[in-house]
Amino acid sequence: MVNVIADDAEALAVAARLGERFAEGASQRDAQRILPEDELDELSRSGLLGITVPRRHGGAEVSYRTLGGVFRLLAAGDSSIGQIPQNHFFFLDVLRHNATERQLTFFHAEVLAGKRLGNALAEAGAKNAHAFETKLVEQPGGDFRISGTKNYTTGALFAHWIPVFAIDGEDRVNAAFVPSGADGLAVLDDWDGIGQRTTASGTVLLDDVHVPAERVVPHYRTFDGPEIFGAFGQYLHAAIDVGIADAALSDGGEAVRELSRPWWEAGVERTADEPLVVQRFGELALRVRAAGALLAEAGDALDDARRALDSEADDAEAKAAEASIAVAAVRAQADEAAVSVSSEIFALIGARAARTGRNLDRHWRNARTHTLHDPRRWKVQHLGNYALNGIRPPRNGIV
């Protein structure tokens, strides 16, 4: 039985409960690479996967700010589980922009029933992240065939539907929604990253896969006007990074209290009472608080921009640009917080932190791996250009 979440408050409460549950086995799953199949089934039953479905289709239609909070809570419990549904919501947003009402009705019902959307976007051999070689070939009668290889397909191994980015005869990007058991589709569990080990972000092979016309959405239309599509995807990534930073700070603090011995010159009984350690821990906590505050600010900016875009307000384009900049800010800060906190906490604990028992290094490995998704330097570049020259960020799905 799948729960249907009623509102924002329930979504956050359910996410908090699941985050705590997922934290219990996170270290063991990482150390032994135990894929979180049972946990994802629990996530499906919880109703969280349907919280962005519009109210007219039976969903809670939660705010962007709430969705960011949900991802932060899940990622703090287990960042691999927190990342897996990122593309689920990404493709729900693809549908939101360009799907027909019939397509929306079908997929919203699927999601409310607990079905999960994976992804088949990236191609490792392409010249850049926006280049695709996978072809969507139209057949007599209007249906399509797809062949190609996709990499970094987080969520695909656990998905009921695998959306595929493919280019049509005019080199335009479309999203084709392929059921997990389709003929010619293979999902390989060949992910070998140092972190985010249980995301199963492996390879998807497509060999002349049939796709009915009603399962294809013209994603290329998304960028014809002002949009926050790119900012939305980046916002969820930022929330995952903030969750990783939360977990690193929490687990690191526990280790300081329980494992570490104070430096003899400090004249204290506990490392947690050593003034220099307290000072440094406060600085790390400040980085996490700053990232969390920017996450909330970015969520509010996205909500504000969505209202302006939906109402076709005169300032909709300006609001969309502001939202993209707010997301770039939290993306940059969350990147720095997750990587630095998960690394620097070791120095406050001492040599015992390097032992494998607590698996504290997983937070750094997860942060370092996830923040490689796209470069922080370009977030800061867009921030600088906007602040200094008033140049709005491009519509490219990444900002």
Short mmCIF file of C-alpha atoms in Angstrom, two decimals:
data_model
loop_
_atom_site.label_atom_id
_atom_site.label_comp_id
_atom_site.label_asym_id
_atom_site.label_seq_id
_atom_site.Cartn_x
_atom_site.Cartn_y
_atom_site.Cartn_z
CA MET A 1 0.00 0.00 0.00
CA VAL A 2 1.44 3.37 -1.04
CA ASN A 3 0.83 6.36 1.18
CA VAL A 4 -0.38 9.56 -0.48
CA ILE A 5 1.19 12.55 1.25
CA ALA A 6 -1.20 15.41 1.84
CA ASP A 7 0.97 18.49 2.33
CA ASP A 8 4.40 20.00 2.89
CA ALA A 9 4.46 19.35 6.63
CA GLU A 10 3.76 15.64 6.17
CA ALA A 11 6.42 15.39 3.46
CA LEU A 12 9.08 16.80 5.77
CA ALA A 13 7.97 14.61 8.68
CA VAL A 14 8.11 11.46 6.55
CA ALA A 15 11.52 12.44 5.15
CA ALA A 16 12.89 13.01 8.66
CA ARG A 17 11.69 9.59 9.78
CA LEU A 18 13.09 7.83 6.73
CA GLY A 19 16.38 9.71 6.94
CA GLU A 20 16.88 8.41 10.46
CA ARG A 21 15.96 4.89 9.38
CA PHE A 22 18.32 4.93 6.41
CA ALA A 23 21.18 6.22 8.54
CA GLU A 24 21.13 3.04 10.60
CA GLY A 25 22.56 0.86 7.84
CA ALA A 26 24.27 3.49 5.68
CA SER A 27 27.83 2.69 6.74
CA GLN A 28 27.43 -1.05 6.25
CA ARG A 29 25.78 -0.60 2.85
CA ASP A 30 28.66 1.61 1.78
CA ALA A 31 31.40 -0.66 3.13
CA GLN A 32 29.95 -3.83 1.60
CA ARG A 33 28.23 -2.19 -1.37
CA ILE A 34 24.81 -3.52 -0.45
CA LEU A 35 22.34 -1.98 -2.87
CA PRO A 36 19.39 -0.29 -1.08
CA GLU A 37 16.57 -2.17 -2.79
CA ASP A 38 14.49 -2.65 0.37
CA GLU A 39 15.04 0.97 1.38
CA LEU A 40 13.89 2.22 -2.02
CA ASP A 41 10.76 0.11 -1.79
CA GLU A 42 10.15 1.76 1.58
CA LEU A 43 10.71 5.15 -0.03
CA SER A 44 8.13 4.29 -2.69
CA ARG A 45 5.58 3.18 -0.08
CA SER A 46 6.14 6.35 1.93
CA GLY A 47 4.61 8.50 -0.79
CA LEU A 48 7.58 10.87 -1.01
CA LEU A 49 8.12 10.13 -4.69
CA GLY A 50 4.76 11.69 -5.52
CA ILE A 51 4.98 14.94 -3.56
CA THR A 52 5.46 17.19 -6.62
CA VAL A 53 2.44 15.77 -8.45
CA PRO A 54 -0.11 18.58 -8.93
CA ARG A 55 -3.14 18.64 -6.71
CA ARG A 56 -5.42 18.26 -9.71
CA HIS A 57 -3.89 14.80 -10.21
CA GLY A 58 -4.01 13.83 -6.54
CA GLY A 59 -0.57 14.93 -5.32
CA ALA A 60 0.56 17.32 -2.60
CA GLU A 61 2.29 19.71 -5.05
CA VAL A 62 4.79 20.72 -2.38
CA SER A 63 6.94 23.83 -2.65
CA TYR A 64 10.46 23.79 -3.99
CA ARG A 65 11.69 24.80 -0.55
CA THR A 66 10.02 21.72 0.96
CA LEU A 67 11.42 19.43 -1.73
CA GLY A 68 14.92 20.71 -0.99
CA GLY A 69 14.35 19.97 2.68
CA VAL A 70 13.20 16.45 1.87
CA PHE A 71 16.35 15.75 -0.15
CA ARG A 72 18.56 17.20 2.57
CA LEU A 73 17.01 14.91 5.18
CA LEU A 74 17.25 11.79 3.02
CA ALA A 75 20.86 12.53 2.02
CA ALA A 76 21.87 13.16 5.64
CA GLY A 77 20.66 9.64 6.37
CA ASP A 78 22.25 7.99 3.34
CA SER A 79 23.48 10.18 0.51
CA SER A 80 23.30 7.37 -2.04
CA ILE A 81 19.61 6.93 -1.31
CA GLY A 82 19.27 10.70 -1.35
CA GLN A 83 20.75 10.89 -4.84
CA ILE A 84 18.83 8.03 -6.45
CA PRO A 85 15.44 9.88 -6.68
CA GLN A 86 17.06 13.10 -7.94
CA ASN A 87 16.47 12.08 -11.54
CA HIS A 88 12.99 10.85 -10.67
CA PHE A 89 12.00 14.42 -9.84
CA PHE A 90 14.12 15.80 -12.68
CA PHE A 91 12.05 13.86 -15.20
CA LEU A 92 8.80 14.73 -13.51
CA ASP A 93 9.88 18.31 -14.26
CA VAL A 94 10.61 17.35 -17.87
CA LEU A 95 7.03 16.11 -18.07
CA ARG A 96 5.73 19.25 -16.39
CA HIS A 97 7.23 21.45 -19.09
CA ASN A 98 6.25 19.69 -22.30
CA ALA A 99 4.10 16.59 -21.76
CA THR A 100 0.53 16.40 -22.98
CA GLU A 101 -2.26 16.25 -20.43
CA ARG A 102 -2.72 12.59 -21.29
CA GLN A 103 0.97 11.89 -20.62
CA LEU A 104 0.84 13.81 -17.36
CA THR A 105 -2.23 11.92 -16.20
CA PHE A 106 -0.59 8.57 -16.94
CA PHE A 107 2.80 9.23 -15.33
CA HIS A 108 1.40 11.06 -12.31
CA ALA A 109 -0.77 8.02 -11.60
CA GLU A 110 2.28 5.78 -11.96
CA VAL A 111 4.28 7.90 -9.52
CA LEU A 112 1.48 8.09 -6.95
CA ALA A 113 1.36 4.29 -7.13
CA GLY A 114 5.02 4.17 -6.07
CA LYS A 115 6.65 3.72 -9.47
CA ARG A 116 10.18 5.11 -9.79
CA LEU A 117 11.72 7.00 -12.72
CA GLY A 118 15.41 6.42 -13.42
CA ASN A 119 17.54 8.10 -16.03
CA ALA A 120 19.60 7.53 -19.14
CA LEU A 121 21.00 10.96 -19.91
CA ALA A 122 24.79 11.19 -20.01
CA GLU A 123 27.09 9.69 -22.62
CA ALA A 124 30.70 9.26 -21.55
CA GLY A 125 32.03 9.39 -25.11
CA ALA A 126 30.32 12.64 -26.06
CA LYS A 127 32.35 15.84 -26.47
CA ASN A 128 30.53 17.57 -23.59
CA ALA A 129 27.61 17.14 -21.19
CA HIS A 130 25.15 18.64 -23.68
CA ALA A 131 26.10 16.43 -26.62
CA PHE A 132 24.16 13.27 -27.37
CA GLU A 133 24.66 10.60 -30.00
CA THR A 134 21.74 8.36 -29.05
CA LYS A 135 19.21 8.60 -31.88
CA LEU A 136 15.43 8.62 -31.78
CA VAL A 137 14.50 7.17 -35.16
CA GLU A 138 10.90 7.57 -36.31
CA GLN A 139 9.21 4.51 -37.79
CA PRO A 140 6.34 4.19 -40.24
CA GLY A 141 3.19 4.78 -38.23
CA GLY A 142 4.78 7.34 -35.87
CA ASP A 143 6.48 5.20 -33.23
CA PHE A 144 10.26 5.27 -32.61
CA ARG A 145 13.33 3.11 -32.15
CA ILE A 146 16.32 3.96 -29.96
CA SER A 147 19.87 2.60 -29.93
CA GLY A 148 22.77 3.89 -27.88
CA THR A 149 24.85 3.68 -24.71
CA LYS A 150 24.24 5.81 -21.61
CA ASN A 151 26.51 6.23 -18.60
CA TYR A 152 26.16 7.48 -15.01
CA THR A 153 22.56 6.30 -15.04
CA THR A 154 21.76 6.85 -11.36
CA GLY A 155 18.47 5.24 -10.43
CA ALA A 156 18.05 3.18 -13.60
CA LEU A 157 18.80 -0.16 -11.96
CA PHE A 158 15.97 0.40 -9.46
CA ALA A 159 13.50 2.12 -11.80
CA HIS A 160 10.19 1.07 -13.26
CA TRP A 161 10.58 3.62 -16.05
CA ILE A 162 13.87 4.75 -17.59
CA PRO A 163 13.65 8.11 -19.38
CA VAL A 164 16.22 8.40 -22.18
CA PHE A 165 17.57 11.60 -23.74
CA ALA A 166 17.84 11.05 -27.50
CA ILE A 167 18.07 13.33 -30.52
CA ASP A 168 15.55 13.23 -33.33
CA GLY A 169 16.11 13.73 -37.07
CA GLU A 170 16.54 17.47 -36.52
CA ASP A 171 19.12 17.02 -33.73
CA ARG A 172 16.63 18.10 -31.06
CA VAL A 173 16.69 16.51 -27.60
CA ASN A 174 13.64 14.46 -26.65
CA ALA A 175 12.88 12.40 -23.56
CA ALA A 176 11.69 8.88 -24.33
CA PHE A 177 10.18 6.96 -21.41
CA VAL A 178 11.11 3.27 -21.62
CA PRO A 179 9.71 0.60 -19.25
CA SER A 180 12.40 -1.28 -17.35
CA GLY A 181 11.62 -4.63 -18.96
CA ALA A 182 11.61 -3.44 -22.57
CA ASP A 183 13.15 -5.67 -25.25
CA GLY A 184 16.63 -4.47 -26.18
CA LEU A 185 17.16 -2.59 -22.90
CA ALA A 186 19.93 -3.67 -20.52
CA VAL A 187 20.95 -1.99 -17.24
CA LEU A 188 24.45 -2.85 -16.06
CA ASP A 189 25.53 -2.60 -12.45
CA ASP A 190 29.07 -1.53 -13.33
CA TRP A 191 29.42 1.63 -11.21
CA ASP A 192 32.82 1.62 -9.46
CA GLY A 193 33.04 5.14 -8.02
CA ILE A 194 34.98 5.80 -4.83
CA GLY A 195 31.86 7.34 -3.31
CA GLN A 196 28.09 7.18 -3.70
CA ARG A 197 28.82 3.50 -4.04
CA THR A 198 25.26 2.22 -3.79
CA THR A 199 23.65 4.57 -6.32
CA ALA A 200 24.33 1.92 -9.00
CA SER A 201 25.14 4.76 -11.41
CA GLY A 202 26.18 2.34 -14.13
CA THR A 203 25.49 1.84 -17.83
CA VAL A 204 22.29 1.53 -19.85
CA LEU A 205 22.45 -0.20 -23.24
CA LEU A 206 19.70 0.35 -25.79
CA ASP A 207 19.58 -1.93 -28.82
CA ASP A 208 16.78 -1.00 -31.22
CA VAL A 209 14.34 -0.39 -28.37
CA HIS A 210 10.76 0.32 -29.45
CA VAL A 211 9.17 3.45 -27.99
CA PRO A 212 5.52 4.34 -28.69
CA ALA A 213 4.94 7.93 -29.78
CA GLU A 214 2.89 8.66 -26.66
CA ARG A 215 5.96 7.93 -24.50
CA VAL A 216 8.09 10.66 -26.13
CA VAL A 217 8.24 14.22 -24.81
CA PRO A 218 9.84 17.13 -26.77
CA HIS A 219 12.30 18.29 -24.13
CA TYR A 220 13.95 20.75 -26.54
CA ARG A 221 11.03 23.14 -26.11
CA THR A 222 11.93 23.71 -22.46
CA PHE A 223 14.44 26.42 -23.27
CA ASP A 224 12.34 28.42 -25.74
CA GLY A 225 11.47 30.95 -23.03
CA PRO A 226 12.34 31.91 -19.45
CA GLU A 227 12.73 28.78 -17.33
CA ILE A 228 13.94 27.42 -14.02
CA PHE A 229 14.34 23.86 -15.24
CA GLY A 230 18.13 23.88 -14.98
CA ALA A 231 18.04 25.62 -11.62
CA PHE A 232 15.62 23.01 -10.31
CA GLY A 233 17.93 20.11 -11.12
CA GLN A 234 20.92 21.89 -9.62
CA TYR A 235 18.91 22.76 -6.52
CA LEU A 236 18.33 19.08 -5.77
CA HIS A 237 22.04 18.37 -6.20
CA ALA A 238 22.80 21.18 -3.72
CA ALA A 239 20.34 19.71 -1.20
CA ILE A 240 22.15 16.37 -1.42
CA ASP A 241 25.47 18.07 -0.74
CA VAL A 242 24.04 19.91 2.27
CA GLY A 243 22.78 16.56 3.57
CA ILE A 244 26.26 15.06 3.21
CA ALA A 245 27.72 18.01 5.13
CA ASP A 246 25.08 17.54 7.85
CA ALA A 247 26.03 13.87 8.23
CA ALA A 248 29.77 14.57 8.26
CA LEU A 249 29.38 17.23 10.95
CA SER A 250 27.10 15.05 13.08
CA ASP A 251 29.16 11.85 12.82
CA GLY A 252 32.38 13.80 13.18
CA GLY A 253 31.16 15.48 16.34
CA GLU A 254 30.18 12.14 17.80
CA ALA A 255 33.64 10.77 17.04
CA VAL A 256 35.32 13.80 18.65
CA ARG A 257 33.34 13.17 21.83
CA GLU A 258 33.78 9.40 21.91
CA LEU A 259 37.12 8.58 20.26
CA SER A 260 39.49 11.50 20.45
CA ARG A 261 42.05 12.22 23.15
CA PRO A 262 42.76 15.87 23.99
CA TRP A 263 46.13 17.40 23.21
CA TRP A 264 48.14 17.41 26.43
CA GLU A 265 48.92 21.15 26.29
CA ALA A 266 45.23 22.02 26.42
CA GLY A 267 44.87 20.95 30.05
CA VAL A 268 41.39 19.50 29.56
CA GLU A 269 39.92 16.04 30.08
CA ARG A 270 37.99 15.83 26.82
CA THR A 271 38.87 16.83 23.27
CA ALA A 272 35.39 18.33 23.01
CA ASP A 273 36.46 20.86 25.67
CA GLU A 274 39.70 21.84 23.95
CA PRO A 275 39.29 25.52 22.92
CA LEU A 276 41.00 25.18 19.55
CA VAL A 277 38.87 22.16 18.66
CA VAL A 278 35.68 23.94 19.73
CA GLN A 279 36.70 26.95 17.63
CA ARG A 280 37.42 24.88 14.54
CA PHE A 281 34.26 22.83 14.94
CA GLY A 282 32.30 26.08 15.14
CA GLU A 283 33.82 27.22 11.86
CA LEU A 284 32.81 23.96 10.20
CA ALA A 285 29.30 24.27 11.64
CA LEU A 286 29.14 27.79 10.22
CA ARG A 287 29.86 26.47 6.73
CA VAL A 288 27.03 23.98 7.03
CA ARG A 289 24.62 26.59 8.41
CA ALA A 290 25.50 28.93 5.55
CA ALA A 291 24.81 26.19 3.00
CA GLY A 292 21.50 25.36 4.70
CA ALA A 293 20.44 29.02 4.72
CA LEU A 294 21.30 29.40 1.04
CA LEU A 295 19.35 26.21 0.29
CA ALA A 296 16.23 27.68 1.90
CA GLU A 297 16.78 30.98 0.08
CA ALA A 298 17.14 29.19 -3.24
CA GLY A 299 13.96 27.20 -2.61
CA ASP A 300 12.05 30.41 -1.94
CA ALA A 301 13.51 31.98 -5.10
CA LEU A 302 12.41 29.00 -7.18
CA ASP A 303 8.91 29.17 -5.69
CA ASP A 304 8.76 32.89 -6.44
CA ALA A 305 9.95 32.36 -10.01
CA ARG A 306 7.47 29.54 -10.59
CA ARG A 307 4.58 31.77 -9.56
CA ALA A 308 5.81 34.50 -11.90
CA LEU A 309 6.29 32.10 -14.81
CA ASP A 310 2.93 30.41 -14.33
CA SER A 311 1.13 33.77 -14.22
CA GLU A 312 3.23 35.15 -17.12
CA ALA A 313 4.13 38.14 -14.98
CA ASP A 314 6.14 40.96 -16.52
CA ASP A 315 9.08 40.19 -14.26
CA ALA A 316 9.03 36.41 -14.90
CA GLU A 317 12.34 36.39 -16.77
CA ALA A 318 14.04 38.45 -14.06
CA LYS A 319 12.63 36.16 -11.37
CA ALA A 320 13.88 33.10 -13.26
CA ALA A 321 17.37 34.61 -13.47
CA GLU A 322 17.33 35.43 -9.75
CA ALA A 323 16.35 31.85 -8.97
CA SER A 324 19.18 30.48 -11.11
CA ILE A 325 21.67 32.74 -9.35
CA ALA A 326 20.35 31.74 -5.92
CA VAL A 327 20.76 28.08 -6.87
CA ALA A 328 24.28 28.70 -8.20
CA ALA A 329 25.14 30.24 -4.83
CA VAL A 330 23.95 27.29 -2.76
CA ARG A 331 25.50 24.84 -5.20
CA ALA A 332 28.89 26.51 -4.74
CA GLN A 333 28.57 26.80 -0.95
CA ALA A 334 27.22 23.28 -0.47
CA ASP A 335 30.05 21.87 -2.58
CA GLU A 336 32.63 23.61 -0.40
CA ALA A 337 30.88 22.70 2.85
CA ALA A 338 30.43 19.01 2.04
CA VAL A 339 34.00 18.45 0.84
CA SER A 340 35.77 20.54 3.48
CA VAL A 341 33.75 19.47 6.53
CA SER A 342 33.97 15.78 5.65
CA SER A 343 37.75 16.13 5.27
CA GLU A 344 38.69 18.52 8.08
CA ILE A 345 36.76 16.65 10.75
CA PHE A 346 39.55 14.03 10.70
CA ALA A 347 42.08 16.52 12.04
CA LEU A 348 39.88 17.23 15.06
CA ILE A 349 39.51 13.55 15.90
CA GLY A 350 43.09 12.47 15.40
CA ALA A 351 44.69 9.25 14.20
CA ARG A 352 41.80 7.07 15.37
CA ALA A 353 39.61 8.65 12.70
CA ALA A 354 41.65 6.88 10.03
CA ARG A 355 40.63 3.43 11.24
CA THR A 356 38.03 1.69 9.12
CA GLY A 357 35.58 0.76 11.88
CA ARG A 358 33.49 3.94 11.76
CA ASN A 359 33.88 4.35 8.02
CA LEU A 360 34.03 8.13 8.47
CA ASP A 361 35.79 8.49 5.14
CA ARG A 362 32.54 7.64 3.35
CA HIS A 363 31.31 11.18 3.87
CA TRP A 364 34.36 12.63 2.12
CA ARG A 365 34.18 10.01 -0.64
CA ASN A 366 30.49 10.74 -1.13
CA ALA A 367 31.02 14.50 -1.13
CA ARG A 368 34.00 14.35 -3.45
CA THR A 369 32.17 12.06 -5.88
CA HIS A 370 28.84 13.85 -5.93
CA THR A 371 30.31 17.36 -6.25
CA LEU A 372 32.07 16.29 -9.45
CA HIS A 373 28.69 16.36 -11.20
CA ASP A 374 29.51 19.77 -12.68
CA PRO A 375 32.20 22.31 -11.79
CA ARG A 376 31.82 24.70 -8.87
CA ARG A 377 34.01 27.23 -10.70
CA TRP A 378 31.26 27.90 -13.24
CA LYS A 379 28.70 28.52 -10.51
CA VAL A 380 31.00 31.19 -9.11
CA GLN A 381 31.63 32.54 -12.62
CA HIS A 382 27.91 33.11 -13.19
CA LEU A 383 27.56 34.64 -9.72
CA GLY A 384 30.37 37.07 -10.47
CA ASN A 385 29.10 38.01 -13.91
CA TYR A 386 25.63 38.66 -12.52
CA ALA A 387 26.83 40.70 -9.54
CA LEU A 388 29.46 42.68 -11.45
CA ASN A 389 28.04 43.05 -14.95
CA GLY A 390 24.34 42.27 -14.56
CA ILE A 391 24.65 39.37 -16.99
CA ARG A 392 21.97 36.76 -16.48
CA PRO A 393 22.96 33.08 -16.52
CA PRO A 394 22.36 31.13 -19.74
CA ARG A 395 19.42 28.82 -20.37
CA ASN A 396 21.31 25.59 -20.62
CA GLY A 397 19.87 23.19 -18.06
CA ILE A 398 22.94 23.40 -15.81
CA VAL A 399 22.48 26.78 -14.07
#
